[in-house]
Short mmCIF file of C-alpha atoms in Angstrom, two decimals:
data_model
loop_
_atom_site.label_atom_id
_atom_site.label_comp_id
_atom_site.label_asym_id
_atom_site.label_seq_id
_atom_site.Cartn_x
_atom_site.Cartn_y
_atom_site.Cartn_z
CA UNK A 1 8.58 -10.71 10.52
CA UNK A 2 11.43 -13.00 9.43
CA UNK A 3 9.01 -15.27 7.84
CA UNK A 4 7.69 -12.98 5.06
CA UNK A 5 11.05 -12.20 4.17
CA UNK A 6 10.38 -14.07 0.76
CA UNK A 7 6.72 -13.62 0.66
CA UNK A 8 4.56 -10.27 1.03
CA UNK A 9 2.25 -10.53 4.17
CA UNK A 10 -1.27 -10.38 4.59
CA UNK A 11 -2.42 -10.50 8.40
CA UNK A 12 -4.05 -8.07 10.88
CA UNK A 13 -1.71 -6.23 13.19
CA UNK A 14 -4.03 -6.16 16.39
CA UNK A 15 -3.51 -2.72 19.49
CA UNK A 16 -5.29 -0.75 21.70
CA UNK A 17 -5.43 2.83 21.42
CA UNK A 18 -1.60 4.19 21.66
CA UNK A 19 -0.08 0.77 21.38
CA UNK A 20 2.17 1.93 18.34
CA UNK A 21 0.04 0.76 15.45
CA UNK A 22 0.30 4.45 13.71
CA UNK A 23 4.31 4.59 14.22
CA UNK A 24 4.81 0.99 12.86
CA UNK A 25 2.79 2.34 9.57
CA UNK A 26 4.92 5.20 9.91
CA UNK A 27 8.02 2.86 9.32
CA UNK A 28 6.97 1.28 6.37
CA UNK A 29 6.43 4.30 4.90
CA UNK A 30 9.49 5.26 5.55
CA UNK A 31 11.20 2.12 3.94
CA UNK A 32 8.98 2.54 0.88
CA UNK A 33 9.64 -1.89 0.18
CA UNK A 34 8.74 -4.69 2.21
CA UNK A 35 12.62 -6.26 1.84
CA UNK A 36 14.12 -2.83 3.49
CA UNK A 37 11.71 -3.10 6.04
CA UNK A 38 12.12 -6.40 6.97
CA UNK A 39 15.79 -6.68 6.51
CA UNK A 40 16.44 -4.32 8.76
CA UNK A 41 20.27 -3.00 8.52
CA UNK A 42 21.38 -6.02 6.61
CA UNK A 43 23.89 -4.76 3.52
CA UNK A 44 21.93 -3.43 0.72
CA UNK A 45 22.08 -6.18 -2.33
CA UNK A 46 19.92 -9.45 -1.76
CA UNK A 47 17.67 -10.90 -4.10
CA UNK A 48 14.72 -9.14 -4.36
CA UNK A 49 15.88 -6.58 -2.16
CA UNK A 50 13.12 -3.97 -3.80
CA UNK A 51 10.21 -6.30 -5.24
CA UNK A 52 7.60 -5.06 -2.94
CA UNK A 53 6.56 -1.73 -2.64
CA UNK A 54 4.76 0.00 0.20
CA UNK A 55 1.53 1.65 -1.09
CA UNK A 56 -0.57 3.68 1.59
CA UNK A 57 -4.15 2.50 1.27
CA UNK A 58 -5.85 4.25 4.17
CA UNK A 59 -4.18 6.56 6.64
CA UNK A 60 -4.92 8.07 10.15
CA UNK A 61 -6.31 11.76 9.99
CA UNK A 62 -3.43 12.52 11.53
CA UNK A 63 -1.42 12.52 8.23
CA UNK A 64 0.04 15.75 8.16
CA UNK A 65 3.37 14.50 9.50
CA UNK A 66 3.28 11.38 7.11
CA UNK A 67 2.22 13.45 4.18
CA UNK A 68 5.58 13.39 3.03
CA UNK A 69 6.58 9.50 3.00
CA UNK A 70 2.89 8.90 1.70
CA UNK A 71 3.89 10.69 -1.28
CA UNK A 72 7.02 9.40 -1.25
CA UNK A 73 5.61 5.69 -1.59
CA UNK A 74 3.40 6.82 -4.71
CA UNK A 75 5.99 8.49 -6.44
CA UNK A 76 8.41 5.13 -5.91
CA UNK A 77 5.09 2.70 -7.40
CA UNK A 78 4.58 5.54 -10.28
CA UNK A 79 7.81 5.60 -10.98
CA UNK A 80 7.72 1.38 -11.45
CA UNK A 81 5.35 1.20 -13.47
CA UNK A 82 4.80 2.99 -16.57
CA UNK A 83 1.17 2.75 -16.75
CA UNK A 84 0.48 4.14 -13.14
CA UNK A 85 -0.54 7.60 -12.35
CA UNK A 86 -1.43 7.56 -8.64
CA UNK A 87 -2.55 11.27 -7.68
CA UNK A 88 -0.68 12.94 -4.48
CA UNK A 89 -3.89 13.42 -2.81
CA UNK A 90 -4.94 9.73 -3.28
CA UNK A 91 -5.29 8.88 0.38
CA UNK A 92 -7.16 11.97 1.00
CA UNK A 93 -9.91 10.60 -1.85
CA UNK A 94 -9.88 6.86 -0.43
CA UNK A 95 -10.84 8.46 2.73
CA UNK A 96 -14.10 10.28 1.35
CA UNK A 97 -15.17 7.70 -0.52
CA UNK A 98 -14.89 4.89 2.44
CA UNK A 99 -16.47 7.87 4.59
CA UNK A 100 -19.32 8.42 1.99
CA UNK A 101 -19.77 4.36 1.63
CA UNK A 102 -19.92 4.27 5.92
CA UNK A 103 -22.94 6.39 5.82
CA UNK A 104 -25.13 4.13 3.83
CA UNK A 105 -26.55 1.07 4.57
CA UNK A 106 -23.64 -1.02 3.02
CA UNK A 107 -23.80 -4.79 3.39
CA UNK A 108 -20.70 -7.24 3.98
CA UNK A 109 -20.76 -8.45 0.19
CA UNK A 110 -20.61 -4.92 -0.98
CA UNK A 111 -18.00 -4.02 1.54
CA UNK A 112 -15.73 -6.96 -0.12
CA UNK A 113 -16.34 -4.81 -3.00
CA UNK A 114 -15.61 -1.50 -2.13
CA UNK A 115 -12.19 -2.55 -0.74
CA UNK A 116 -10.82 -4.63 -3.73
CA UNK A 117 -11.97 -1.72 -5.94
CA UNK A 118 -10.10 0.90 -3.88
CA UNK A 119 -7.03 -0.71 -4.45
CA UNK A 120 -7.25 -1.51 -8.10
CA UNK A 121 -8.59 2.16 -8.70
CA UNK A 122 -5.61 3.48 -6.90
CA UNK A 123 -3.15 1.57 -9.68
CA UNK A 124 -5.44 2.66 -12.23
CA UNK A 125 -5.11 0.16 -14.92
CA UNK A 126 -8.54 -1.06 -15.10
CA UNK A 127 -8.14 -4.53 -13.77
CA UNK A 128 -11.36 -6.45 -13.45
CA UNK A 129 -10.54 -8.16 -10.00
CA UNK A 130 -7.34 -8.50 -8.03
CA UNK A 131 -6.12 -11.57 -9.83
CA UNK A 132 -5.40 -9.62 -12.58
CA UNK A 133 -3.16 -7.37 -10.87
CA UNK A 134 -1.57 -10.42 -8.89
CA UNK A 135 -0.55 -11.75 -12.61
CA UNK A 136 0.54 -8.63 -13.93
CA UNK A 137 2.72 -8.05 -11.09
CA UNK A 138 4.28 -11.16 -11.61
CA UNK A 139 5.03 -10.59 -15.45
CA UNK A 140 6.67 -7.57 -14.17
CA UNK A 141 8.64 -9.61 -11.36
CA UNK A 142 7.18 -7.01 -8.44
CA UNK A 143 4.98 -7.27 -5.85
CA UNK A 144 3.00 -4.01 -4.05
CA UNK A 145 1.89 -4.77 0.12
CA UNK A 146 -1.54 -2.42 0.47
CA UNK A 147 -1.28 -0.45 4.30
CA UNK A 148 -3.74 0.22 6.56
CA UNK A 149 -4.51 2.84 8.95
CA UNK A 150 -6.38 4.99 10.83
CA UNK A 151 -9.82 3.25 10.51
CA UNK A 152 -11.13 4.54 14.20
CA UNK A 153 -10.75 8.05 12.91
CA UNK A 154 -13.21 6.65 9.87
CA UNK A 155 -15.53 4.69 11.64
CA UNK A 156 -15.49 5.88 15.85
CA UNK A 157 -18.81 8.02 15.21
CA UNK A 158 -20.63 5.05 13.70
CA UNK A 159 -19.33 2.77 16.45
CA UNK A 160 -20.93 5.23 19.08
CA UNK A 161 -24.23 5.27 16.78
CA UNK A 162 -24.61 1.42 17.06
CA UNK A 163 -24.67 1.00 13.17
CA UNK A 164 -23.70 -2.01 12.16
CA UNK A 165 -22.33 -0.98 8.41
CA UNK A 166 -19.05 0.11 10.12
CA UNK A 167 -18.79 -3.42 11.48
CA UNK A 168 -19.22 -5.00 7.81
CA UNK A 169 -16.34 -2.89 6.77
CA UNK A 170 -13.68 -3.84 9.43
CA UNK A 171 -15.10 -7.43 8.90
CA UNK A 172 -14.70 -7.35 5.28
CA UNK A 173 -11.52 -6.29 5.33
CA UNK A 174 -9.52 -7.88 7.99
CA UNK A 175 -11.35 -11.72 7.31
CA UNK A 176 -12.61 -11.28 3.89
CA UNK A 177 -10.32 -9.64 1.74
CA UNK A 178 -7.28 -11.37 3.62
CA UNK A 179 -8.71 -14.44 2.92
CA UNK A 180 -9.27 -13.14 -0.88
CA UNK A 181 -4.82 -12.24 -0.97
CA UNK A 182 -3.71 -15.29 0.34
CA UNK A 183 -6.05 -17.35 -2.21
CA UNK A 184 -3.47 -15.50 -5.17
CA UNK A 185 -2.33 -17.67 -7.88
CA UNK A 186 1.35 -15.89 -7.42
CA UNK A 187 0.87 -14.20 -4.00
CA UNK A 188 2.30 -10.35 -5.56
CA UNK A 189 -0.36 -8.24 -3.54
CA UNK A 190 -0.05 -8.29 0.46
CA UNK A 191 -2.08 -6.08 3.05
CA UNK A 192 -1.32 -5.07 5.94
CA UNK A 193 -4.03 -3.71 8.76
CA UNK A 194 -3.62 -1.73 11.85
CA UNK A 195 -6.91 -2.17 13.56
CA UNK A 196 -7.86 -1.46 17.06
CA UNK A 197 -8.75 -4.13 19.41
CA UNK A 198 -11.43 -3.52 21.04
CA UNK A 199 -13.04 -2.11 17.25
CA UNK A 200 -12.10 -5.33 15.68
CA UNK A 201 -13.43 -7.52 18.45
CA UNK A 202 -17.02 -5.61 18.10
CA UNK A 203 -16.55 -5.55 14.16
CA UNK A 204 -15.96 -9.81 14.47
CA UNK A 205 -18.51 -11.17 16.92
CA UNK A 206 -18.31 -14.31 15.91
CA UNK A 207 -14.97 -16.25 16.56
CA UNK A 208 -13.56 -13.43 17.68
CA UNK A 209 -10.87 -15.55 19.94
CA UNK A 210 -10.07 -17.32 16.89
CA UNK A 211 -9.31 -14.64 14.85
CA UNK A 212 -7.14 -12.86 17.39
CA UNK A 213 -4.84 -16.47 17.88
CA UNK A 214 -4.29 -16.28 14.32
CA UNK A 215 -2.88 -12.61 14.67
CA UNK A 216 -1.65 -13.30 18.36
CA UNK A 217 2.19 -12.79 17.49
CA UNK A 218 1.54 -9.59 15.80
CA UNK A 219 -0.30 -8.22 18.42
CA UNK A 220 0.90 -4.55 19.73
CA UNK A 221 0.94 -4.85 23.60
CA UNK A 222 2.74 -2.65 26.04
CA UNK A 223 3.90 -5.45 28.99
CA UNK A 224 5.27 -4.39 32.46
CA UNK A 225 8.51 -5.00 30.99
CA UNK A 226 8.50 -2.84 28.26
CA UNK A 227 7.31 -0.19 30.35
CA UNK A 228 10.08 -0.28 32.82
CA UNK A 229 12.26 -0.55 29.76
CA UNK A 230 11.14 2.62 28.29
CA UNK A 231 11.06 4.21 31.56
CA UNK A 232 14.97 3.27 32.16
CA UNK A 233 15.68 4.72 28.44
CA UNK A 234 14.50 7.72 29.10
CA UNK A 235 15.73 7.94 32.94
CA UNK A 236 19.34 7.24 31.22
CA UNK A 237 18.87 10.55 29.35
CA UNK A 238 18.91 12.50 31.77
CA UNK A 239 21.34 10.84 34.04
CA UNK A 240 23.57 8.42 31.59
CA UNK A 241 24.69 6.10 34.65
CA UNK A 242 21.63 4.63 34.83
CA UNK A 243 22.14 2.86 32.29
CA UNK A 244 25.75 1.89 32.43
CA UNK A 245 26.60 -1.50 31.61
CA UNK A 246 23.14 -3.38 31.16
CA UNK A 247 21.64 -3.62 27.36
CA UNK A 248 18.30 -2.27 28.17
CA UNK A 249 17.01 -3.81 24.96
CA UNK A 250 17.20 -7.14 26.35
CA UNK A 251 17.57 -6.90 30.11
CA UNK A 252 14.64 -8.79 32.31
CA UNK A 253 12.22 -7.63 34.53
CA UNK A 254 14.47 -8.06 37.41
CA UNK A 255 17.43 -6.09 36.35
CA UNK A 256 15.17 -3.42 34.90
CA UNK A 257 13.80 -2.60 38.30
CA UNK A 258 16.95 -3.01 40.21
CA UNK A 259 18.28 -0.11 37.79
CA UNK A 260 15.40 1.95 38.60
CA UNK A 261 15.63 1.87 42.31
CA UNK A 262 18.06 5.10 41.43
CA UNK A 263 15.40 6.49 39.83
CA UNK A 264 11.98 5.91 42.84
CA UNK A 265 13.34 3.69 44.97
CA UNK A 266 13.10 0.14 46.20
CA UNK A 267 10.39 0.91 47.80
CA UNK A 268 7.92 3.36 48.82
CA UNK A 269 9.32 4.52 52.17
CA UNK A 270 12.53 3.50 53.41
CA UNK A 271 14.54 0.26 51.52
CA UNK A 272 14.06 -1.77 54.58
CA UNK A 273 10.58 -1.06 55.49
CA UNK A 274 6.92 -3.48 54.62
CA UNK A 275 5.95 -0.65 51.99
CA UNK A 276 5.19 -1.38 48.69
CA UNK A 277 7.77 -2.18 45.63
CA UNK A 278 8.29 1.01 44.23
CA UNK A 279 7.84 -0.39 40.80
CA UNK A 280 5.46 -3.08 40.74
CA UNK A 281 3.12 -0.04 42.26
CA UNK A 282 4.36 1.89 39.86
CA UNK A 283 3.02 -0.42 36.93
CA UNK A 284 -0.01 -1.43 39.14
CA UNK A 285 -1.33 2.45 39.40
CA UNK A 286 -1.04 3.05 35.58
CA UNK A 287 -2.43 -0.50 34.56
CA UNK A 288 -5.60 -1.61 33.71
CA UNK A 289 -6.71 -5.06 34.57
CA UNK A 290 -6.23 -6.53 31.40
CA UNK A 291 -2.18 -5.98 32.73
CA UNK A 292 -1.97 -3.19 29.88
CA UNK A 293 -0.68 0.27 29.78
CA UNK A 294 0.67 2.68 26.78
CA UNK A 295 3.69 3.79 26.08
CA UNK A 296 2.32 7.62 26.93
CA UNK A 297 1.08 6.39 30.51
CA UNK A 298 5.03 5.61 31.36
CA UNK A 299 6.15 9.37 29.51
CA UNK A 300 2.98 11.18 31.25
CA UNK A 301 4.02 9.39 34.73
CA UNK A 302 7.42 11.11 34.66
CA UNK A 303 6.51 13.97 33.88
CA UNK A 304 4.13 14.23 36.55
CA UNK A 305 6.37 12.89 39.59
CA UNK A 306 9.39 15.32 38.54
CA UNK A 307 7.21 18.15 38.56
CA UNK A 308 7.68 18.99 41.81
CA UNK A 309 10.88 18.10 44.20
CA UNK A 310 10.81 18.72 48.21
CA UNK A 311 12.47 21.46 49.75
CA UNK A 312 15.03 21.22 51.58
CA UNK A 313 16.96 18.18 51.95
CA UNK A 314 14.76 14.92 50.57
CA UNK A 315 13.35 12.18 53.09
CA UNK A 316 15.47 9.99 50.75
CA UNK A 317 18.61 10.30 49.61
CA UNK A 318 18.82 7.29 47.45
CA UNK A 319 16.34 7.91 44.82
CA UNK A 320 15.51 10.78 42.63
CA UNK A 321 11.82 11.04 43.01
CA UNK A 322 9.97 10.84 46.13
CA UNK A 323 7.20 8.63 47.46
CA UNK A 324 4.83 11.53 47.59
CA UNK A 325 5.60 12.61 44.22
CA UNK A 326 4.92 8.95 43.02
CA UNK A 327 1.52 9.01 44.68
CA UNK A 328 0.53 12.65 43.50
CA UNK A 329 1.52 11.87 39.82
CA UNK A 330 -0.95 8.97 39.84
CA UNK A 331 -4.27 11.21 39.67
CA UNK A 332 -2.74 13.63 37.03
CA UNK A 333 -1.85 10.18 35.06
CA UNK A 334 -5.53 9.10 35.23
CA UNK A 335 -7.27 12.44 34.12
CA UNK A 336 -5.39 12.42 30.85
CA UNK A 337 -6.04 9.37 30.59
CA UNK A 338 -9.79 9.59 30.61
CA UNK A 339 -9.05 12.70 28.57
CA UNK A 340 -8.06 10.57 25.70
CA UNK A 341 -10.73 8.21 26.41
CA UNK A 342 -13.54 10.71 25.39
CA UNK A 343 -11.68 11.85 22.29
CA UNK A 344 -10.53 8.08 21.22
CA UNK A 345 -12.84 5.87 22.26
CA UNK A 346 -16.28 7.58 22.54
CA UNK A 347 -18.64 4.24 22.63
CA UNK A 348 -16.07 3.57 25.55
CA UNK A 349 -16.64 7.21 27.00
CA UNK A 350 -20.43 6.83 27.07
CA UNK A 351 -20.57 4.27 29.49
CA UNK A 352 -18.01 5.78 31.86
CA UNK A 353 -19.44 9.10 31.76
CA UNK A 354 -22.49 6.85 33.76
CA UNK A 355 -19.81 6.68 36.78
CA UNK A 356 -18.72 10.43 36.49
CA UNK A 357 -22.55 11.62 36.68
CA UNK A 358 -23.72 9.63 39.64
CA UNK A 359 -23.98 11.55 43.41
CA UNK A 360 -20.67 12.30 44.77
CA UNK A 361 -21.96 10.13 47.86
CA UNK A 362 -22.55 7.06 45.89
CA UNK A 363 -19.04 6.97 44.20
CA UNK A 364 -17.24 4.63 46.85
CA UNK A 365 -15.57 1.50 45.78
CA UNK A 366 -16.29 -1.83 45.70
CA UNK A 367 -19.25 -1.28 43.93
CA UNK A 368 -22.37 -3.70 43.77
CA UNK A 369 -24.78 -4.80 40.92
CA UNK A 370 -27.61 -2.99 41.94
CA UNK A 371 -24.74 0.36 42.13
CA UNK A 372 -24.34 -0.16 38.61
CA UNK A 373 -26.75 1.30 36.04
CA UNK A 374 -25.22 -0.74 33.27
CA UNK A 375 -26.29 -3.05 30.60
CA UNK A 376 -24.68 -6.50 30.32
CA UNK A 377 -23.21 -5.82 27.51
CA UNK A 378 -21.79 -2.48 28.69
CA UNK A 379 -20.22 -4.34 31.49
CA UNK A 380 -18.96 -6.86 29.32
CA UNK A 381 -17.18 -4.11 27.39
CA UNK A 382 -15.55 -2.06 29.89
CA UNK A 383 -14.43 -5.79 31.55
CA UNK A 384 -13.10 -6.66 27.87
CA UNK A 385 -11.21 -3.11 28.07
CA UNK A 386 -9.36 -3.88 31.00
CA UNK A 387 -11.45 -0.95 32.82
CA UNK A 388 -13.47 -2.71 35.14
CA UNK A 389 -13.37 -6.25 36.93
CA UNK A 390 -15.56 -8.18 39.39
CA UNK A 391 -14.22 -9.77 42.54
CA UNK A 392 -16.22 -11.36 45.49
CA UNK A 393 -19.38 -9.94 43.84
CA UNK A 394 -18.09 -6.70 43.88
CA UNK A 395 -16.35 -4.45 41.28
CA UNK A 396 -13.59 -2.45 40.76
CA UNK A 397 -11.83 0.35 38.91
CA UNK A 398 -8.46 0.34 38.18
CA UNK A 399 -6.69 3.37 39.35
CA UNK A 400 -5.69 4.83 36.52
CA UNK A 401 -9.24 5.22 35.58
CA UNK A 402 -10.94 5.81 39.36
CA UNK A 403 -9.28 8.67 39.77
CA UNK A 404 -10.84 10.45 37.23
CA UNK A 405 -14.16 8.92 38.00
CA UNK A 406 -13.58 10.44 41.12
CA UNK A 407 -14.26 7.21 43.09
CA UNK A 408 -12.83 6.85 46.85
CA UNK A 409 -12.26 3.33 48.67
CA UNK A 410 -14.68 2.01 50.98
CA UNK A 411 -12.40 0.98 54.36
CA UNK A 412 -10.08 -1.90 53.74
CA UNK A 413 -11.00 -2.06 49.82
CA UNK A 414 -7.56 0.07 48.41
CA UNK A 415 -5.44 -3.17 49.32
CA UNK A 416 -7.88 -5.32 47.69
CA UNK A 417 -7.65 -2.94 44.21
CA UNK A 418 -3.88 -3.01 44.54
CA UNK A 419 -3.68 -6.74 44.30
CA UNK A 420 -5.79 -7.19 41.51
CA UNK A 421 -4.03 -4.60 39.52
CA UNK A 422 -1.22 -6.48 40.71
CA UNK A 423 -2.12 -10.12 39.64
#
């Protein structure tokens, strides 16, 4: 973010589901200005250092433990500016009236609307369009950065429902009222949005590709590395020497995993023998094909495979958890995953609960086209999620969803899943 440090952004912060899109919101709120966020721990004292304040425009439904910094960020933009009364329960009303607007046939044009009124409504000065606030923010030498969050929890039904009015919101706001900020004579009022992926790419369906490049560094992704970084951070809590003498902030893939072969192992089996890489499996199994996992995969994972310890003395005395408990965790990893899927992503959920109603008989892997009781489309969307890939004809689930599909291997296919996960 260094290079908003004298301007106030506007951009789209792209994630899937659990990428960290609510607890980055979470830490602007928490910084109440732009110039504390983005300066980090730098001494307290630069120019500027408080010109833009954090305002809360929309917020996840899951507000109750951000209830407190949301009001915190009012009370610092009320306190500003002597002709702004924003209620406590502000959020709570931009959320019914966005909700009330989603069930109506709302067009793109009067989306645009909808969201530059909600913001000048919420400063309450009766400005006529968001010019007018950009130049009275600069006669008063401050600037205010609009957040955005939680628009799944507003619009996930509608999604499901196939209406297209939810679509002309997300578009509206993350293209058209962008567009609208940056355009500013003075450049005082900056947005940003947390908006899911796979939401934003149905909401934009036309240069979709484009639109994601232009938000590509922002993007919230969970990489191989990262997981094996958070896995090592949390490994070093419970046994400190883990961690001794390597910066786990910055170490590479390489020196990550040759920490964590305390932890599962080198490999799976003995150090010396042809079995797999304990933690390129590792990241393989809780992947999709898209090479993404979540943050709560790598937690979940852990807690699974040190559920249980063999009695006795361990096959392995060089490792903490087992090969067996690696393996065992992996279908307990995949149920709450698809858990999560039903309650997060339900126009996702619909067309994998296809594969969890067929005949126990014909759920074997790879399947075929004329298996598959799918639209294009539908198989374009579970492809785009990462959930489902083609190879040789044939397609595949990645583990950490077949398992909860209940799918088994046909002979000679589990190697073949492994290396795509893999690739």
């Amino acid at each position: 973010m260094r290079e908003f440090r004298d301007t106030v952004p506007q951009l789209v912060v792209l994630g899937a589901k659990g990428s960290g899109k609510t607890y980055f919101y979470k830490q602007l709120l928490s910084r109440k200005t732009w110039e504390s966020f983005s300066y980090g721990v730098e001494p307290a004292g630069e120019k500027d250092r408080e010109r833009t304040l954090i305002l809360p425009l929309v917020c996840s439904l899951n507000i109750k433990m951000l209830l407190s910094m949301v009001r915190e960020c009012i009370e610092s933009c009320n306190h500003t500016f002597e002709e702004v009364d924003i209620k406590s329960d502000i959020i709570d009303r931009n959320y019914t009236k966005l909700a009330s607007y989603a069930e109506k046939e709302t067009s793109l044009t009067e989306w645009m609307e909808i969201w530059q009124r909600l913001m000048l409504d919420m400063l309450g000065a009766g400005y006529s369009d968001i010019s007018e606030l950009d130049r009275y923010l600069e006669n008063k030498g401050k600037r205010i950065l609009f957040i955005v969050d939680g628009l799944e929890d507003l619009f996930m039904d509608l999604q499901v429902q196939k209406q297209k009015t939810w679509r002309f919101a997300i578009r509206a706001l993350c293209q058209n009222i962008v567009n609208t900020l940056r355009n500013l004579q003075f450049g005082n009022v900056g947005i940003v949005v947390f908006a899911r992926k796979d939401m934003a790419e149905e909401a934009i369906e036309i240069n979709f590709d484009q639109f994601q490049n232009q938000y590509h560094k922002y993007e919230l992704k969970w990489s191989p590395s990262e997981a094996l970084r958070l896995a090592l951070w949390i490994a070093k809590q419970a046994d400190p020497a883990l961690g001794e003498g390597v910066d786990i902030l910055k170490a590479s893939r390489e020196v990550l995993e040759e920490r964590l072969e305390k932890l599962w192992g080198k490999k799976l089996g003995r150090y010396d023998s042809r079995e797999a890489n304990s933690a390129r499996w590792i990241i393989a199994a809780l992947s999709d094909f898209s090479n993404q996992l979540q943050a709560r995969d790598i937690v979940r994972f852990l807690q699974f495979a040190t559920r249980t310890f063999p009695e006795g003395k361990p096959p392995y005395e060089d490792r903490y958890i087992m090969p067996k408990q690696i393996r065992e965790a992996i279908p307990d990893c995949s149920r709450e995953k698809y858990k999560e899927i039903r309650d997060e992503m339900k126009a996702i959920y619909q067309i994998l609960k296809k594969f969890e109603d067929m005949p126990e008989d014909e759920k074997v892997l790879p399947l075929t086209l004329d298996k598959i009781s799918l639209t294009g489309e539908e198989i374009a969307r579970l492809e785009n999620q990462g959930y489902f890939i083609m190879a040789d004809k044939k397609y595949y689930f990645p583990e950490i969803i077949r398992f909860a599909l209940e799918f088994k291997y046909e002979k000679g296919a589990r190697p073949r899943v492994l290396s795509l996960l893999a690739r």
